C-alpha atoms as a PDB file:
ATOM      1  CA  MET A   1       0.000   0.000   0.000  1.00  0.00           C
ATOM      2  CA  ARG A   2       1.427   3.376  -1.013  1.00  0.00           C
ATOM      3  CA  GLY A   3       1.168   6.575   0.956  1.00  0.00           C
ATOM      4  CA  THR A   4      -0.254   5.017   4.121  1.00  0.00           C
ATOM      5  CA  GLY A   5       2.938   4.862   6.154  1.00  0.00           C
ATOM      6  CA  LEU A   6       1.995   1.298   7.221  1.00  0.00           C
ATOM      7  CA  ALA A   7       4.650  -1.388   7.471  1.00  0.00           C
ATOM      8  CA  LEU A   8       3.072  -4.678   6.444  1.00  0.00           C
ATOM      9  CA  PRO A   9       4.275  -7.802   8.261  1.00  0.00           C
ATOM     10  CA  ALA A  10       6.154 -10.426   6.293  1.00  0.00           C
ATOM     11  CA  SER A  11       3.432 -12.932   7.181  1.00  0.00           C
ATOM     12  CA  ASP A  12       0.201 -12.719   9.162  1.00  0.00           C
ATOM     13  CA  ASP A  13      -0.233 -16.494   9.347  1.00  0.00           C
ATOM     14  CA  GLN A  14       2.614 -17.834  11.450  1.00  0.00           C
ATOM     15  CA  GLY A  15       0.405 -20.300  13.376  1.00  0.00           C
ATOM     16  CA  PRO A  16       0.813 -21.235  17.041  1.00  0.00           C
ATOM     17  CA  PRO A  17       4.333 -21.172  18.497  1.00  0.00           C
ATOM     18  CA  VAL A  18       6.107 -24.514  18.871  1.00  0.00           C
ATOM     19  CA  LEU A  19       7.556 -25.200  22.325  1.00  0.00           C
ATOM     20  CA  VAL A  20      10.011 -27.981  21.503  1.00  0.00           C
ATOM     21  CA  ARG A  21       8.594 -30.144  18.713  1.00  0.00           C
ATOM     22  CA  GLY A  22       5.337 -29.725  16.815  1.00  0.00           C
ATOM     23  CA  SER A  23       2.581 -32.336  16.786  1.00  0.00           C
ATOM     24  CA  ARG A  24       0.858 -33.912  13.815  1.00  0.00           C
ATOM     25  CA  ALA A  25      -2.552 -33.375  15.455  1.00  0.00           C
ATOM     26  CA  SER A  26      -2.100 -29.597  15.409  1.00  0.00           C
ATOM     27  CA  ARG A  27      -2.076 -29.694  11.598  1.00  0.00           C
ATOM     28  CA  GLU A  28      -5.397 -31.554  11.380  1.00  0.00           C
ATOM     29  CA  PRO A  29      -8.503 -29.586  10.275  1.00  0.00           C
ATOM     30  CA  TRP A  30     -10.771 -28.073  12.925  1.00  0.00           C
ATOM     31  CA  ARG A  31     -13.993 -30.093  12.774  1.00  0.00           C
ATOM     32  CA  LEU A  32     -17.309 -28.781  14.062  1.00  0.00           C
ATOM     33  CA  PRO A  33     -19.005 -30.637  16.934  1.00  0.00           C
ATOM     34  CA  ALA A  34     -22.252 -32.428  16.123  1.00  0.00           C
ATOM     35  CA  GLU A  35     -24.089 -29.965  18.391  1.00  0.00           C
ATOM     36  CA  PRO A  36     -23.306 -26.265  18.959  1.00  0.00           C
ATOM     37  CA  GLY A  37     -20.912 -25.757  21.853  1.00  0.00           C
ATOM     38  CA  PRO A  38     -18.588 -23.147  23.358  1.00  0.00           C
ATOM     39  CA  HIS A  39     -16.376 -21.061  21.104  1.00  0.00           C
ATOM     40  CA  GLY A  40     -13.156 -22.829  20.168  1.00  0.00           C
ATOM     41  CA  LEU A  41     -11.227 -19.737  21.261  1.00  0.00           C
ATOM     42  CA  ALA A  42     -11.909 -17.232  24.036  1.00  0.00           C
ATOM     43  CA  ALA A  43      -9.779 -14.336  25.275  1.00  0.00           C
ATOM     44  CA  ASP A  44      -9.984 -11.254  27.495  1.00  0.00           C
ATOM     45  CA  GLU A  45      -7.797  -8.499  28.848  1.00  0.00           C
ATOM     46  CA  ALA A  46      -8.562  -6.341  31.858  1.00  0.00           C
ATOM     47  CA  ALA A  47      -7.134  -3.988  34.461  1.00  0.00           C
ATOM     48  CA  LEU A  48      -8.267  -3.604  38.070  1.00  0.00           C
ATOM     49  CA  GLY A  49      -6.449  -1.313  40.481  1.00  0.00           C
ATOM     50  CA  GLY A  50      -2.785  -2.196  40.103  1.00  0.00           C
ATOM     51  CA  LEU A  51      -3.490  -5.489  38.341  1.00  0.00           C
ATOM     52  CA  THR A  52      -3.163  -6.298  34.645  1.00  0.00           C
ATOM     53  CA  VAL A  53      -4.928  -9.432  33.400  1.00  0.00           C
ATOM     54  CA  ARG A  54      -4.753 -11.589  30.314  1.00  0.00           C
ATOM     55  CA  ALA A  55      -7.020 -14.607  29.872  1.00  0.00           C
ATOM     56  CA  ALA A  56      -7.337 -17.159  27.093  1.00  0.00           C
ATOM     57  CA  SER A  57      -8.821 -20.592  26.466  1.00  0.00           C
ATOM     58  CA  VAL A  58      -8.047 -22.625  23.346  1.00  0.00           C
ATOM     59  CA  ILE A  59      -9.538 -25.940  22.264  1.00  0.00           C
ATOM     60  CA  GLY A  60      -6.805 -28.568  22.093  1.00  0.00           C
ATOM     61  CA  PRO A  61      -5.785 -30.374  18.899  1.00  0.00           C
ATOM     62  CA  GLY A  62      -7.208 -33.637  20.216  1.00  0.00           C
ATOM     63  CA  HIS A  63     -10.715 -32.234  20.645  1.00  0.00           C
ATOM     64  CA  ARG A  64     -10.892 -30.035  17.570  1.00  0.00           C
ATOM     65  CA  ALA A  65      -9.656 -32.792  15.235  1.00  0.00           C
ATOM     66  CA  GLN A  66     -12.369 -35.109  16.609  1.00  0.00           C
ATOM     67  CA  GLY A  67     -15.185 -32.569  16.348  1.00  0.00           C
ATOM     68  CA  ARG A  68     -15.580 -32.286  20.130  1.00  0.00           C
ATOM     69  CA  PRO A  69     -16.310 -29.031  22.001  1.00  0.00           C
ATOM     70  CA  ARG A  70     -13.827 -27.099  24.131  1.00  0.00           C
ATOM     71  CA  GLN A  71     -14.208 -28.477  27.654  1.00  0.00           C
ATOM     72  CA  ASP A  72     -12.126 -25.821  29.448  1.00  0.00           C
ATOM     73  CA  ALA A  73     -13.744 -22.651  30.771  1.00  0.00           C
ATOM     74  CA  TYR A  74     -12.801 -19.516  32.695  1.00  0.00           C
ATOM     75  CA  ARG A  75     -14.472 -16.487  34.255  1.00  0.00           C
ATOM     76  CA  ILE A  76     -12.966 -13.281  35.606  1.00  0.00           C
ATOM     77  CA  GLY A  77     -14.862 -10.810  37.761  1.00  0.00           C
ATOM     78  CA  ARG A  78     -14.595  -8.319  40.615  1.00  0.00           C
ATOM     79  CA  ASP A  79     -16.414  -7.516  43.797  1.00  0.00           C
ATOM     80  CA  ARG A  80     -18.787  -4.553  43.895  1.00  0.00           C
ATOM     81  CA  ALA A  81     -16.202  -2.223  45.467  1.00  0.00           C
ATOM     82  CA  GLY A  82     -13.533  -3.151  42.909  1.00  0.00           C
ATOM     83  CA  GLU A  83     -11.159  -4.211  45.680  1.00  0.00           C
ATOM     84  CA  HIS A  84     -10.665  -7.821  44.544  1.00  0.00           C
ATOM     85  CA  LEU A  85     -10.157  -9.668  41.278  1.00  0.00           C
ATOM     86  CA  VAL A  86     -11.934 -13.049  41.211  1.00  0.00           C
ATOM     87  CA  ILE A  87     -10.767 -15.794  38.820  1.00  0.00           C
ATOM     88  CA  ALA A  88     -12.210 -19.241  38.178  1.00  0.00           C
ATOM     89  CA  VAL A  89     -10.866 -21.843  35.749  1.00  0.00           C
ATOM     90  CA  ALA A  90     -12.404 -25.275  35.101  1.00  0.00           C
ATOM     91  CA  ASP A  91     -11.511 -28.355  33.087  1.00  0.00           C
ATOM     92  CA  GLY A  92     -14.341 -30.610  31.958  1.00  0.00           C
ATOM     93  CA  MET A  93     -13.580 -34.317  32.168  1.00  0.00           C
ATOM     94  CA  SER A  94     -13.215 -35.894  28.742  1.00  0.00           C
ATOM     95  CA  ASP A  95     -15.147 -39.063  29.631  1.00  0.00           C
ATOM     96  CA  SER A  96     -18.161 -37.012  30.745  1.00  0.00           C
ATOM     97  CA  ALA A  97     -20.577 -36.366  27.858  1.00  0.00           C
ATOM     98  CA  HIS A  98     -21.544 -32.772  28.731  1.00  0.00           C
ATOM     99  CA  SER A  99     -18.505 -31.657  30.682  1.00  0.00           C
ATOM    100  CA  ASP A 100     -18.225 -28.501  28.562  1.00  0.00           C
ATOM    101  CA  VAL A 101     -21.527 -27.378  30.089  1.00  0.00           C
ATOM    102  CA  GLY A 102     -20.400 -28.460  33.560  1.00  0.00           C
ATOM    103  CA  ALA A 103     -17.195 -26.429  33.287  1.00  0.00           C
ATOM    104  CA  GLN A 104     -19.052 -23.302  32.147  1.00  0.00           C
ATOM    105  CA  VAL A 105     -21.560 -23.596  34.998  1.00  0.00           C
ATOM    106  CA  ALA A 106     -18.802 -24.261  37.540  1.00  0.00           C
ATOM    107  CA  VAL A 107     -16.750 -21.151  36.764  1.00  0.00           C
ATOM    108  CA  SER A 108     -19.811 -18.880  36.782  1.00  0.00           C
ATOM    109  CA  ALA A 109     -21.009 -20.322  40.102  1.00  0.00           C
ATOM    110  CA  LEU A 110     -17.577 -20.049  41.739  1.00  0.00           C
ATOM    111  CA  VAL A 111     -17.053 -16.433  40.725  1.00  0.00           C
ATOM    112  CA  ASN A 112     -20.579 -15.434  41.779  1.00  0.00           C
ATOM    113  CA  SER A 113     -20.339 -17.247  45.127  1.00  0.00           C
ATOM    114  CA  VAL A 114     -17.013 -15.642  46.031  1.00  0.00           C
ATOM    115  CA  ARG A 115     -18.175 -12.202  44.846  1.00  0.00           C
ATOM    116  CA  ALA A 116     -21.252 -12.446  47.053  1.00  0.00           C
ATOM    117  CA  ALA A 117     -19.119 -13.325  50.077  1.00  0.00           C
ATOM    118  CA  LEU A 118     -16.747 -10.410  49.436  1.00  0.00           C
ATOM    119  CA  ASP A 119     -19.674  -8.015  48.925  1.00  0.00           C
ATOM    120  CA  ALA A 120     -21.091  -9.176  52.268  1.00  0.00           C
ATOM    121  CA  GLY A 121     -17.863  -8.075  53.964  1.00  0.00           C
ATOM    122  CA  THR A 122     -16.156 -11.455  54.406  1.00  0.00           C
ATOM    123  CA  PRO A 123     -12.388 -10.923  54.806  1.00  0.00           C
ATOM    124  CA  LEU A 124     -10.257 -12.644  52.197  1.00  0.00           C
ATOM    125  CA  GLU A 125      -8.665 -15.023  54.714  1.00  0.00           C
ATOM    126  CA  ARG A 126     -12.113 -16.165  55.920  1.00  0.00           C
ATOM    127  CA  LEU A 127     -13.631 -17.013  52.554  1.00  0.00           C
ATOM    128  CA  ASP A 128     -15.330 -20.416  52.696  1.00  0.00           C
ATOM    129  CA  HIS A 129     -13.987 -22.665  49.939  1.00  0.00           C
ATOM    130  CA  CYS A 130     -16.469 -25.432  50.804  1.00  0.00           C
ATOM    131  CA  ALA A 131     -19.415 -23.059  50.365  1.00  0.00           C
ATOM    132  CA  ALA A 132     -18.090 -21.928  46.973  1.00  0.00           C
ATOM    133  CA  PHE A 133     -17.627 -25.464  45.659  1.00  0.00           C
ATOM    134  CA  LEU A 134     -20.958 -26.621  47.128  1.00  0.00           C
ATOM    135  CA  SER A 135     -22.647 -23.786  45.251  1.00  0.00           C
ATOM    136  CA  ALA A 136     -20.936 -24.839  42.028  1.00  0.00           C
ATOM    137  CA  ALA A 137     -21.892 -28.488  42.532  1.00  0.00           C
ATOM    138  CA  GLY A 138     -25.523 -27.582  43.236  1.00  0.00           C
ATOM    139  CA  GLN A 139     -25.811 -25.480  40.100  1.00  0.00           C
ATOM    140  CA  MET A 140     -24.153 -28.155  37.961  1.00  0.00           C
ATOM    141  CA  ILE A 141     -26.636 -30.757  39.214  1.00  0.00           C
ATOM    142  CA  ALA A 142     -29.552 -28.367  38.657  1.00  0.00           C
ATOM    143  CA  VAL A 143     -28.528 -27.704  35.044  1.00  0.00           C
ATOM    144  CA  ALA A 144     -28.145 -31.436  34.407  1.00  0.00           C
ATOM    145  CA  GLU A 145     -31.596 -32.141  35.833  1.00  0.00           C
ATOM    146  CA  GLN A 146     -33.172 -29.329  33.790  1.00  0.00           C
ATOM    147  CA  ARG A 147     -31.829 -30.964  30.629  1.00  0.00           C
ATOM    148  CA  ASP A 148     -32.712 -34.496  31.746  1.00  0.00           C
ATOM    149  CA  TRP A 149     -29.048 -35.488  31.976  1.00  0.00           C
ATOM    150  CA  ASP A 150     -27.370 -37.659  34.568  1.00  0.00           C
ATOM    151  CA  PRO A 151     -25.246 -35.353  36.830  1.00  0.00           C
ATOM    152  CA  ASP A 152     -22.319 -37.656  36.083  1.00  0.00           C
ATOM    153  CA  THR A 153     -22.290 -36.271  32.528  1.00  0.00           C
ATOM    154  CA  VAL A 154     -21.296 -32.738  33.636  1.00  0.00           C
ATOM    155  CA  ARG A 155     -18.174 -33.607  35.642  1.00  0.00           C
ATOM    156  CA  ALA A 156     -15.397 -31.019  35.896  1.00  0.00           C
ATOM    157  CA  VAL A 157     -12.511 -29.924  38.120  1.00  0.00           C
ATOM    158  CA  ALA A 158     -11.886 -26.295  39.020  1.00  0.00           C
ATOM    159  CA  VAL A 159      -9.726 -23.674  40.720  1.00  0.00           C
ATOM    160  CA  VAL A 160     -10.695 -20.239  42.064  1.00  0.00           C
ATOM    161  CA  ALA A 161      -8.457 -17.328  43.081  1.00  0.00           C
ATOM    162  CA  VAL A 162      -9.004 -13.951  44.743  1.00  0.00           C
ATOM    163  CA  VAL A 163      -6.350 -11.258  44.227  1.00  0.00           C
ATOM    164  CA  PRO A 164      -6.503  -7.840  45.967  1.00  0.00           C
ATOM    165  CA  ALA A 165      -6.586  -4.986  43.478  1.00  0.00           C
ATOM    166  CA  ARG A 166      -4.184  -2.970  45.646  1.00  0.00           C
ATOM    167  CA  PRO A 167      -1.175  -4.231  47.601  1.00  0.00           C
ATOM    168  CA  HIS A 168      -0.591  -4.005  51.336  1.00  0.00           C
ATOM    169  CA  VAL A 169       1.631  -1.170  52.528  1.00  0.00           C
ATOM    170  CA  ASN A 170       4.628  -3.498  52.148  1.00  0.00           C
ATOM    171  CA  GLY A 171       3.855  -3.885  48.439  1.00  0.00           C
ATOM    172  CA  ARG A 172       2.756  -7.509  48.783  1.00  0.00           C
ATOM    173  CA  ARG A 173      -0.632  -9.105  48.181  1.00  0.00           C
ATOM    174  CA  ARG A 174      -2.208 -12.002  50.026  1.00  0.00           C
ATOM    175  CA  VAL A 175      -3.958 -14.205  47.455  1.00  0.00           C
ATOM    176  CA  TRP A 176      -6.698 -16.718  48.367  1.00  0.00           C
ATOM    177  CA  LEU A 177      -6.758 -19.958  46.375  1.00  0.00           C
ATOM    178  CA  ALA A 178      -8.953 -23.062  46.306  1.00  0.00           C
ATOM    179  CA  SER A 179      -8.709 -26.003  43.921  1.00  0.00           C
ATOM    180  CA  ILE A 180     -10.056 -29.470  43.320  1.00  0.00           C
ATOM    181  CA  ALA A 181      -7.845 -31.995  41.458  1.00  0.00           C
ATOM    182  CA  ASP A 182      -5.182 -30.932  38.936  1.00  0.00           C
ATOM    183  CA  VAL A 183      -6.292 -27.448  37.896  1.00  0.00           C
ATOM    184  CA  SER A 184      -3.646 -25.228  39.394  1.00  0.00           C
ATOM    185  CA  ALA A 185      -2.141 -21.841  40.212  1.00  0.00           C
ATOM    186  CA  TRP A 186       1.520 -20.931  39.687  1.00  0.00           C
ATOM    187  CA  ARG A 187       3.795 -18.098  40.770  1.00  0.00           C
ATOM    188  CA  LEU A 188       6.530 -16.811  38.480  1.00  0.00           C
ATOM    189  CA  SER A 189       9.401 -15.587  40.627  1.00  0.00           C
ATOM    190  CA  GLY A 190      13.097 -15.414  39.884  1.00  0.00           C
ATOM    191  CA  GLY A 191      12.537 -16.605  36.322  1.00  0.00           C
ATOM    192  CA  ASP A 192      10.885 -19.932  37.197  1.00  0.00           C
ATOM    193  CA  TRP A 193       7.409 -21.254  37.985  1.00  0.00           C
ATOM    194  CA  GLU A 194       6.331 -22.556  41.395  1.00  0.00           C
ATOM    195  CA  ARG A 195       3.113 -24.546  41.845  1.00  0.00           C
ATOM    196  CA  LEU A 196       0.974 -22.901  44.537  1.00  0.00           C
ATOM    197  CA  ILE A 197      -2.073 -25.205  44.483  1.00  0.00           C
ATOM    198  CA  GLY A 198      -3.376 -28.092  42.405  1.00  0.00           C
ATOM    199  CA  GLU A 199      -2.472 -31.763  42.455  1.00  0.00           C
ATOM    200  CA  GLU A 200       0.554 -33.070  40.598  1.00  0.00           C
ATOM    201  CA  LYS A 201      -0.064 -35.998  38.258  1.00  0.00           C
ATOM    202  CA  HIS A 202       1.108 -39.452  39.291  1.00  0.00           C
ATOM    203  CA  GLY A 203       0.460 -43.107  38.476  1.00  0.00           C
ATOM    204  CA  PHE A 204      -0.102 -45.120  35.337  1.00  0.00           C
ATOM    205  CA  ASP A 205      -2.990 -42.923  34.163  1.00  0.00           C
ATOM    206  CA  PRO A 206      -1.938 -39.306  34.757  1.00  0.00           C
ATOM    207  CA  SER A 207      -5.286 -38.014  33.435  1.00  0.00           C
ATOM    208  CA  ALA A 208      -7.254 -39.780  36.211  1.00  0.00           C
ATOM    209  CA  VAL A 209      -8.452 -37.697  39.162  1.00  0.00           C
ATOM    210  CA  ALA A 210      -9.963 -38.933  42.414  1.00  0.00           C
ATOM    211  CA  ARG A 211     -12.041 -35.835  43.255  1.00  0.00           C
ATOM    212  CA  TYR A 212     -14.232 -33.729  41.011  1.00  0.00           C
ATOM    213  CA  LEU A 213     -17.432 -31.712  40.761  1.00  0.00           C
ATOM    214  CA  PRO A 214     -20.333 -32.124  41.219  1.00  0.00           C
ATOM    215  CA  HIS A 215     -19.749 -35.248  43.360  1.00  0.00           C
ATOM    216  CA  ASP A 216     -16.926 -34.138  45.689  1.00  0.00           C
ATOM    217  CA  PRO A 217     -17.394 -30.428  46.460  1.00  0.00           C
ATOM    218  CA  ARG A 218     -15.870 -30.832  49.938  1.00  0.00           C
ATOM    219  CA  GLY A 219     -12.698 -32.316  48.456  1.00  0.00           C
ATOM    220  CA  ALA A 220     -11.124 -28.973  47.530  1.00  0.00           C
ATOM    221  CA  ASP A 221      -7.809 -27.754  48.907  1.00  0.00           C
ATOM    222  CA  HIS A 222      -7.329 -24.107  49.843  1.00  0.00           C
ATOM    223  CA  GLY A 223      -4.747 -21.684  51.144  1.00  0.00           C
ATOM    224  CA  VAL A 224      -3.400 -18.143  51.161  1.00  0.00           C
ATOM    225  CA  VAL A 225      -0.128 -17.197  49.460  1.00  0.00           C
ATOM    226  CA  GLU A 226       1.796 -13.961  48.960  1.00  0.00           C
ATOM    227  CA  LEU A 227       2.649 -12.161  45.739  1.00  0.00           C
ATOM    228  CA  SER A 228       5.502  -9.673  45.723  1.00  0.00           C
ATOM    229  CA  PRO A 229       5.436  -6.716  43.278  1.00  0.00           C
ATOM    230  CA  THR A 230       7.685  -8.628  40.878  1.00  0.00           C
ATOM    231  CA  CYS A 231       5.681 -11.889  40.848  1.00  0.00           C
ATOM    232  CA  VAL A 232       3.284 -13.114  38.154  1.00  0.00           C
ATOM    233  CA  LEU A 233       0.296 -15.336  38.980  1.00  0.00           C
ATOM    234  CA  ALA A 234      -0.939 -17.901  36.429  1.00  0.00           C
ATOM    235  CA  VAL A 235      -4.177 -19.849  36.979  1.00  0.00           C
ATOM    236  CA  THR A 236      -4.324 -22.750  34.530  1.00  0.00           C
ATOM    237  CA  THR A 237      -5.820 -26.041  33.461  1.00  0.00           C
ATOM    238  CA  ASP A 238      -3.505 -29.002  33.011  1.00  0.00           C
ATOM    239  CA  GLY A 239      -3.224 -28.239  29.294  1.00  0.00           C
ATOM    240  CA  VAL A 240      -0.837 -25.435  30.255  1.00  0.00           C
ATOM    241  CA  ALA A 241       0.423 -26.861  33.553  1.00  0.00           C
ATOM    242  CA  ASP A 242       1.607 -30.008  31.772  1.00  0.00           C
ATOM    243  CA  ALA A 243       3.860 -27.805  29.661  1.00  0.00           C
ATOM    244  CA  PHE A 244       5.281 -26.212  32.818  1.00  0.00           C
ATOM    245  CA  ALA A 245       5.997 -29.710  34.111  1.00  0.00           C
ATOM    246  CA  THR A 246       7.815 -30.961  30.990  1.00  0.00           C
ATOM    247  CA  GLY A 247      11.109 -29.370  31.959  1.00  0.00           C
ATOM    248  CA  LEU A 248      13.175 -26.237  32.268  1.00  0.00           C
ATOM    249  CA  GLN A 249      13.076 -25.344  28.571  1.00  0.00           C
ATOM    250  CA  ALA A 250       9.288 -25.073  28.442  1.00  0.00           C
ATOM    251  CA  ARG A 251       9.074 -23.231  31.780  1.00  0.00           C
ATOM    252  CA  ARG A 252      11.627 -20.705  30.560  1.00  0.00           C
ATOM    253  CA  TRP A 253       9.678 -20.265  27.321  1.00  0.00           C
ATOM    254  CA  PHE A 254       6.585 -19.149  29.242  1.00  0.00           C
ATOM    255  CA  ALA A 255       8.601 -17.234  31.840  1.00  0.00           C
ATOM    256  CA  GLU A 256      10.249 -15.106  29.157  1.00  0.00           C
ATOM    257  CA  ARG A 257       7.019 -14.390  27.302  1.00  0.00           C
ATOM    258  CA  TRP A 258       4.934 -13.693  30.394  1.00  0.00           C
ATOM    259  CA  ALA A 259       7.471 -11.623  32.300  1.00  0.00           C
ATOM    260  CA  ARG A 260       5.395  -8.634  31.135  1.00  0.00           C
ATOM    261  CA  PRO A 261       1.810  -8.549  29.778  1.00  0.00           C
ATOM    262  CA  PRO A 262       1.736  -9.348  26.047  1.00  0.00           C
ATOM    263  CA  ALA A 263      -0.947  -8.074  23.678  1.00  0.00           C
ATOM    264  CA  VAL A 264      -4.087 -10.153  24.139  1.00  0.00           C
ATOM    265  CA  GLY A 265      -3.873 -11.635  20.626  1.00  0.00           C
ATOM    266  CA  THR A 266      -0.277 -12.647  21.233  1.00  0.00           C
ATOM    267  CA  PHE A 267      -1.266 -14.151  24.578  1.00  0.00           C
ATOM    268  CA  LEU A 268      -4.049 -16.172  22.942  1.00  0.00           C
ATOM    269  CA  ASN A 269      -1.588 -17.543  20.396  1.00  0.00           C
ATOM    270  CA  GLN A 270       0.889 -18.453  23.153  1.00  0.00           C
ATOM    271  CA  VAL A 271      -1.770 -20.350  25.114  1.00  0.00           C
ATOM    272  CA  GLY A 272      -2.525 -22.221  21.888  1.00  0.00           C
ATOM    273  CA  PHE A 273       1.089 -23.446  21.661  1.00  0.00           C
ATOM    274  CA  ASP A 274       1.994 -26.528  19.664  1.00  0.00           C
ATOM    275  CA  GLN A 275       3.873 -29.415  21.283  1.00  0.00           C
ATOM    276  CA  VAL A 276       4.005 -33.096  20.470  1.00  0.00           C
ATOM    277  CA  GLN A 277       1.824 -35.322  22.696  1.00  0.00           C
ATOM    278  CA  MET A 278       0.053 -32.288  24.223  1.00  0.00           C
ATOM    279  CA  HIS A 279      -3.429 -32.387  22.701  1.00  0.00           C
ATOM    280  CA  ASP A 280      -5.667 -31.266  25.581  1.00  0.00           C
ATOM    281  CA  ASP A 281      -7.570 -27.981  25.795  1.00  0.00           C
ATOM    282  CA  ARG A 282      -5.489 -25.274  27.429  1.00  0.00           C
ATOM    283  CA  THR A 283      -6.555 -22.276  29.500  1.00  0.00           C
ATOM    284  CA  ALA A 284      -4.612 -19.627  31.420  1.00  0.00           C
ATOM    285  CA  VAL A 285      -5.555 -16.491  33.330  1.00  0.00           C
ATOM    286  CA  VAL A 286      -2.378 -14.546  34.133  1.00  0.00           C
ATOM    287  CA  VAL A 287      -2.105 -11.573  36.501  1.00  0.00           C
ATOM    288  CA  TRP A 288       0.690  -8.989  36.715  1.00  0.00           C
ATOM    289  CA  CYS A 289       1.074  -6.583  39.650  1.00  0.00           C
ATOM    290  CA  ASP A 290       1.722  -3.246  37.958  1.00  0.00           C
ATOM    291  CA  ASP A 291       1.827  -1.004  41.024  1.00  0.00           C
ATOM    292  CA  GLU A 292       4.165   1.776  39.951  1.00  0.00           C
ATOM    293  CA  GLU A 293       4.926   2.962  43.478  1.00  0.00           C
ATOM    294  CA  HIS A 294       6.302  -0.466  44.412  1.00  0.00           C
ATOM    295  CA  ARG A 295       8.454  -1.147  41.340  1.00  0.00           C
END
């Protein structure tokens, strides 16, 4: 184009980035599910107080090549006063026929339950993780019954996080976390990722989980951790966490790219990374503490 002053990129179709080695499944066509389902891609960016947020969920090569819906889901919200960011991420179980619906219901219920508690004046440290997961389980069962489904067909696992919009006077934030099964939260500090909550995978079938919604709402773990001004928080399904666990090279790849907030389109493409033998849906909500007075 002449006279516009625009510099056109060499290519606008680079595809997803490859971590170590690309997979054959990622080159398969995206097939539509037999019934309408969630969007194959979802992304958001947001700011709240001193926090910067990027969120993305991408259907994995295994599901899209088989014409199955994206079974991951996320929600981000805030309390009425704008003092807390609330994040929920869920992973529908692949052997559960309507787990995409279960995951969507779970994240909405978790965010709304925690928001209501914060709006009622509950201090962060006293949030009731059992109440939040019981609310999610109840709504998942109700949706299943409304559609004449067995509640076992909407199974999902989930994690919820609450992050103060402003730091304490020492520049740190106390973050509340609760999780059931292998959905997880991670802290980037000193150039490497540390798991804060969420079960590590073990055994002959690493995809198997012992606790899940809606059947085990009281089986969630919870805790409070600290974020310094230089830390990054990532709340993820195992589609991303498995990449963190593959070794130092992959962890460094994400650490370098998420040291600062990327553009939301770039972030979406990064969450949709390509890697051999990693075919699951992948979701990440990442939070940066951008408090200028504490840098």
